[in-house]
């Protein structure tokens, strides 16, 4: 897919740091998606039941009110927990200027040049891990500009940079909590494979599972 002509992909500059960080915060976290996924996790219902029993024993809430309050407490706790845990994972990726200026690292941004939307609409970074290994960081596209091929173009640019720099493999750390899409299949379509599963891997905590996906650059 060819990206629209009004979208330009260029290298990061320091004056764009605040804008790209805002894009990361707003586009990679969605409370409603997080809650919808949370309702499929048994631990939320267990937490709600414990809260319900506690409220019925210690308070005089009517039955239906106690159920509503219990699920509200469980939902709020779930959102805060997944946000704090995933945010701690993302915090190391947020110093984009440092990544861009490091030896063997770069950050690309996609900018829309039309009207009031003349702003950063996507970004991706390549961070040096070792002499032969790199890490793909902060891949994000603004919701209003998705399905235009921007994410694929950014990823292709980053992978080509990694190849030209001499890296033999590039990895991505994927946490699916609070995001709109299951990102692992997307990376698999681009030639990545799951090389490690970390975090909490219990089926009772599926939203907090994280993956390391890897692409072997020697084979492409």
Tab-separated table of C-alpha atoms in Angstrom:
chain	number	residue	atom	x	y	z
A	1	UNK	CA	0.000	0.000	0.000
A	2	UNK	CA	1.345	3.427	-1.019
A	3	UNK	CA	0.862	6.147	1.589
A	4	UNK	CA	-0.982	9.356	0.580
A	5	UNK	CA	1.153	12.050	-1.037
A	6	UNK	CA	0.460	14.523	1.787
A	7	UNK	CA	2.119	12.189	4.311
A	8	UNK	CA	5.871	12.549	4.664
A	9	UNK	CA	8.184	10.247	6.591
A	10	UNK	CA	11.229	12.014	7.961
A	11	UNK	CA	13.746	11.792	10.736
A	12	UNK	CA	12.892	12.929	14.229
A	13	UNK	CA	13.988	16.361	15.452
A	14	UNK	CA	14.136	17.595	19.042
A	15	UNK	CA	11.359	20.158	18.565
A	16	UNK	CA	8.904	17.317	17.863
A	17	UNK	CA	9.511	15.404	21.105
A	18	UNK	CA	6.491	16.757	23.017
A	19	UNK	CA	4.183	16.101	20.074
A	20	UNK	CA	5.292	12.526	19.527
A	21	UNK	CA	5.058	11.732	23.229
A	22	UNK	CA	1.473	13.019	23.254
A	23	UNK	CA	0.756	10.749	20.310
A	24	UNK	CA	2.148	7.785	22.234
A	25	UNK	CA	0.071	8.525	25.310
A	26	UNK	CA	-3.223	9.106	23.495
A	27	UNK	CA	-2.974	6.533	20.720
A	28	UNK	CA	-1.533	3.535	22.544
A	29	UNK	CA	-3.938	3.474	25.483
A	30	UNK	CA	-7.710	3.154	25.313
A	31	UNK	CA	-9.709	2.810	28.532
A	32	UNK	CA	-12.827	1.365	26.893
A	33	UNK	CA	-10.904	-1.257	24.959
A	34	UNK	CA	-9.075	-2.123	28.152
A	35	UNK	CA	-12.358	-2.580	30.033
A	36	UNK	CA	-13.884	-4.676	27.247
A	37	UNK	CA	-10.896	-6.992	27.277
A	38	UNK	CA	-10.933	-7.017	31.057
A	39	UNK	CA	-14.424	-8.487	31.162
A	40	UNK	CA	-13.067	-11.632	29.485
A	41	UNK	CA	-10.535	-12.152	32.293
A	42	UNK	CA	-11.851	-14.362	35.142
A	43	UNK	CA	-9.896	-12.473	37.780
A	44	UNK	CA	-12.073	-9.374	37.327
A	45	UNK	CA	-15.186	-11.400	38.181
A	46	UNK	CA	-13.421	-13.000	41.144
A	47	UNK	CA	-12.390	-9.550	42.397
A	48	UNK	CA	-15.957	-8.279	41.962
A	49	UNK	CA	-17.337	-11.237	43.925
A	50	UNK	CA	-14.895	-10.639	46.794
A	51	UNK	CA	-15.869	-6.958	46.855
A	52	UNK	CA	-19.555	-7.905	46.786
A	53	UNK	CA	-19.201	-10.227	49.788
A	54	UNK	CA	-17.238	-7.575	51.671
A	55	UNK	CA	-19.850	-4.885	50.953
A	56	UNK	CA	-22.745	-7.118	51.978
A	57	UNK	CA	-21.036	-8.010	55.250
A	58	UNK	CA	-19.762	-4.573	56.221
A	59	UNK	CA	-22.359	-2.259	54.653
A	60	UNK	CA	-26.103	-2.083	54.200
A	61	UNK	CA	-26.039	-1.729	50.408
A	62	UNK	CA	-29.017	-3.281	48.571
A	63	UNK	CA	-28.201	-6.382	46.534
A	64	UNK	CA	-28.144	-4.708	43.098
A	65	UNK	CA	-26.244	-1.655	44.335
A	66	UNK	CA	-23.627	-3.905	45.926
A	67	UNK	CA	-23.144	-5.743	42.613
A	68	UNK	CA	-22.754	-2.484	40.666
A	69	UNK	CA	-20.303	-1.021	43.175
A	70	UNK	CA	-18.316	-4.278	43.245
A	71	UNK	CA	-17.868	-4.349	39.470
A	72	UNK	CA	-17.058	-0.644	39.427
A	73	UNK	CA	-14.278	-1.162	41.982
A	74	UNK	CA	-12.940	-4.182	40.071
A	75	UNK	CA	-12.995	-2.289	36.755
A	76	UNK	CA	-11.226	0.778	38.158
A	77	UNK	CA	-8.592	-1.422	39.810
A	78	UNK	CA	-8.058	-3.294	36.548
A	79	UNK	CA	-7.595	-0.104	34.511
A	80	UNK	CA	-5.162	1.386	37.016
A	81	UNK	CA	-3.184	-1.844	37.346
A	82	UNK	CA	-2.760	-2.430	33.614
A	83	UNK	CA	-2.003	1.239	32.995
A	84	UNK	CA	0.705	1.394	35.653
A	85	UNK	CA	2.294	-1.878	34.596
A	86	UNK	CA	2.309	-1.152	30.885
A	87	UNK	CA	3.343	2.454	31.479
A	88	UNK	CA	6.399	1.242	33.367
A	89	UNK	CA	7.243	-0.872	30.328
A	90	UNK	CA	6.794	2.067	27.955
A	91	UNK	CA	8.651	4.611	30.069
A	92	UNK	CA	12.042	3.333	28.887
A	93	UNK	CA	10.943	4.008	25.290
A	94	UNK	CA	9.796	7.552	25.843
A	95	UNK	CA	13.176	9.296	25.647
A	96	UNK	CA	13.002	9.455	21.896
A	97	UNK	CA	15.612	12.160	21.517
A	98	UNK	CA	18.159	9.995	23.317
A	99	UNK	CA	17.349	7.013	21.083
A	100	UNK	CA	17.608	9.131	17.954
A	101	UNK	CA	20.989	10.594	18.880
A	102	UNK	CA	22.578	7.351	20.060
A	103	UNK	CA	25.034	5.535	17.825
A	104	UNK	CA	23.052	3.030	15.771
A	105	UNK	CA	19.658	4.451	16.733
A	106	UNK	CA	17.069	6.486	14.871
A	107	UNK	CA	13.470	7.697	15.152
A	108	UNK	CA	11.209	8.299	12.157
A	109	UNK	CA	8.016	10.345	12.213
A	110	UNK	CA	5.147	10.597	9.744
A	111	UNK	CA	3.739	14.101	9.259
A	112	UNK	CA	0.505	15.164	7.603
A	113	UNK	CA	1.086	18.371	5.591
A	114	UNK	CA	-2.584	19.255	5.018
A	115	UNK	CA	-4.474	22.023	6.887
A	116	UNK	CA	-4.995	21.815	10.611
A	117	UNK	CA	-3.838	18.207	10.572
A	118	UNK	CA	-0.281	19.352	9.870
A	119	UNK	CA	1.106	17.360	12.739
A	120	UNK	CA	2.858	14.133	13.636
A	121	UNK	CA	0.551	11.228	12.812
A	122	UNK	CA	2.913	8.306	13.297
A	123	UNK	CA	6.334	7.309	14.553
A	124	UNK	CA	8.721	4.430	15.074
A	125	UNK	CA	12.210	4.116	16.523
A	126	UNK	CA	15.172	1.776	16.267
A	127	UNK	CA	17.204	1.447	19.460
A	128	UNK	CA	20.641	-0.152	19.610
A	129	UNK	CA	20.790	-3.148	21.965
A	130	UNK	CA	24.143	-4.632	20.995
A	131	UNK	CA	26.515	-4.705	18.046
A	132	UNK	CA	24.245	-7.002	16.054
A	133	UNK	CA	20.830	-6.539	17.665
A	134	UNK	CA	18.325	-3.683	17.667
A	135	UNK	CA	14.948	-3.027	19.243
A	136	UNK	CA	11.927	-1.549	17.459
A	137	UNK	CA	10.230	0.971	19.753
A	138	UNK	CA	7.191	3.221	19.890
A	139	UNK	CA	5.429	2.158	16.685
A	140	UNK	CA	2.200	4.194	16.703
A	141	UNK	CA	-0.216	5.757	14.217
A	142	UNK	CA	-2.907	8.305	15.014
A	143	UNK	CA	-6.406	6.791	14.863
A	144	UNK	CA	-7.560	9.330	12.272
A	145	UNK	CA	-4.772	8.199	9.926
A	146	UNK	CA	-4.938	4.431	10.206
A	147	UNK	CA	-5.532	2.075	7.284
A	148	UNK	CA	-3.475	4.351	5.020
A	149	UNK	CA	-0.327	2.229	5.004
A	150	UNK	CA	1.513	4.592	7.361
A	151	UNK	CA	2.360	1.945	9.961
A	152	UNK	CA	3.702	-0.429	7.306
A	153	UNK	CA	5.753	2.367	5.713
A	154	UNK	CA	7.255	3.323	9.077
A	155	UNK	CA	8.083	-0.293	9.888
A	156	UNK	CA	9.678	-0.829	6.469
A	157	UNK	CA	11.786	2.304	6.930
A	158	UNK	CA	12.935	1.152	10.365
A	159	UNK	CA	13.766	-2.384	9.208
A	160	UNK	CA	15.698	-1.083	6.201
A	161	UNK	CA	17.685	1.199	8.512
A	162	UNK	CA	18.471	-1.769	10.786
A	163	UNK	CA	19.687	-3.814	7.819
A	164	UNK	CA	21.831	-0.981	6.477
A	165	UNK	CA	23.342	-0.454	9.942
A	166	UNK	CA	24.446	-4.077	10.062
A	167	UNK	CA	22.053	-5.494	12.643
A	168	UNK	CA	21.341	-9.209	12.352
A	169	UNK	CA	18.039	-9.210	14.264
A	170	UNK	CA	15.441	-6.734	15.468
A	171	UNK	CA	13.022	-7.342	18.343
A	172	UNK	CA	9.781	-5.756	19.529
A	173	UNK	CA	8.293	-5.898	23.010
A	174	UNK	CA	4.497	-6.205	22.720
A	175	UNK	CA	2.016	-5.639	25.555
A	176	UNK	CA	-1.588	-6.032	24.437
A	177	UNK	CA	-3.235	-4.457	27.485
A	178	UNK	CA	-5.325	-1.411	26.691
A	179	UNK	CA	-4.578	-1.292	22.967
A	180	UNK	CA	-7.177	-1.636	20.248
A	181	UNK	CA	-5.527	-4.445	18.347
A	182	UNK	CA	-3.860	-7.752	19.001
A	183	UNK	CA	-0.458	-6.690	17.741
A	184	UNK	CA	1.342	-10.047	17.642
A	185	UNK	CA	-0.426	-11.294	14.450
A	186	UNK	CA	0.386	-7.983	12.760
A	187	UNK	CA	4.090	-8.449	13.460
A	188	UNK	CA	3.930	-12.089	12.328
A	189	UNK	CA	2.601	-10.932	8.964
A	190	UNK	CA	5.733	-8.812	8.645
A	191	UNK	CA	8.042	-11.777	9.197
A	192	UNK	CA	8.459	-11.634	12.988
A	193	UNK	CA	8.132	-14.674	15.254
A	194	UNK	CA	7.462	-14.933	19.005
A	195	UNK	CA	10.826	-15.547	20.658
A	196	UNK	CA	9.792	-15.108	24.294
A	197	UNK	CA	6.715	-14.698	26.474
A	198	UNK	CA	7.191	-12.705	29.645
A	199	UNK	CA	5.278	-10.926	32.399
A	200	UNK	CA	2.356	-12.839	33.911
A	201	UNK	CA	1.486	-15.699	31.576
A	202	UNK	CA	-1.378	-17.204	33.561
A	203	UNK	CA	-4.588	-17.567	31.503
A	204	UNK	CA	-6.328	-15.741	34.344
A	205	UNK	CA	-4.324	-12.622	33.562
A	206	UNK	CA	-4.310	-12.566	29.741
A	207	UNK	CA	-4.280	-8.784	29.504
A	208	UNK	CA	-0.927	-8.559	31.239
A	209	UNK	CA	0.836	-11.057	29.015
A	210	UNK	CA	3.703	-9.612	27.022
A	211	UNK	CA	5.701	-10.962	24.148
A	212	UNK	CA	9.082	-10.473	22.559
A	213	UNK	CA	8.817	-10.867	18.787
A	214	UNK	CA	11.919	-11.078	16.634
A	215	UNK	CA	12.751	-10.660	12.949
A	216	UNK	CA	15.893	-12.270	11.586
A	217	UNK	CA	17.399	-9.680	9.275
A	218	UNK	CA	19.945	-12.113	7.840
A	219	UNK	CA	17.128	-14.047	6.189
A	220	UNK	CA	15.565	-11.041	4.405
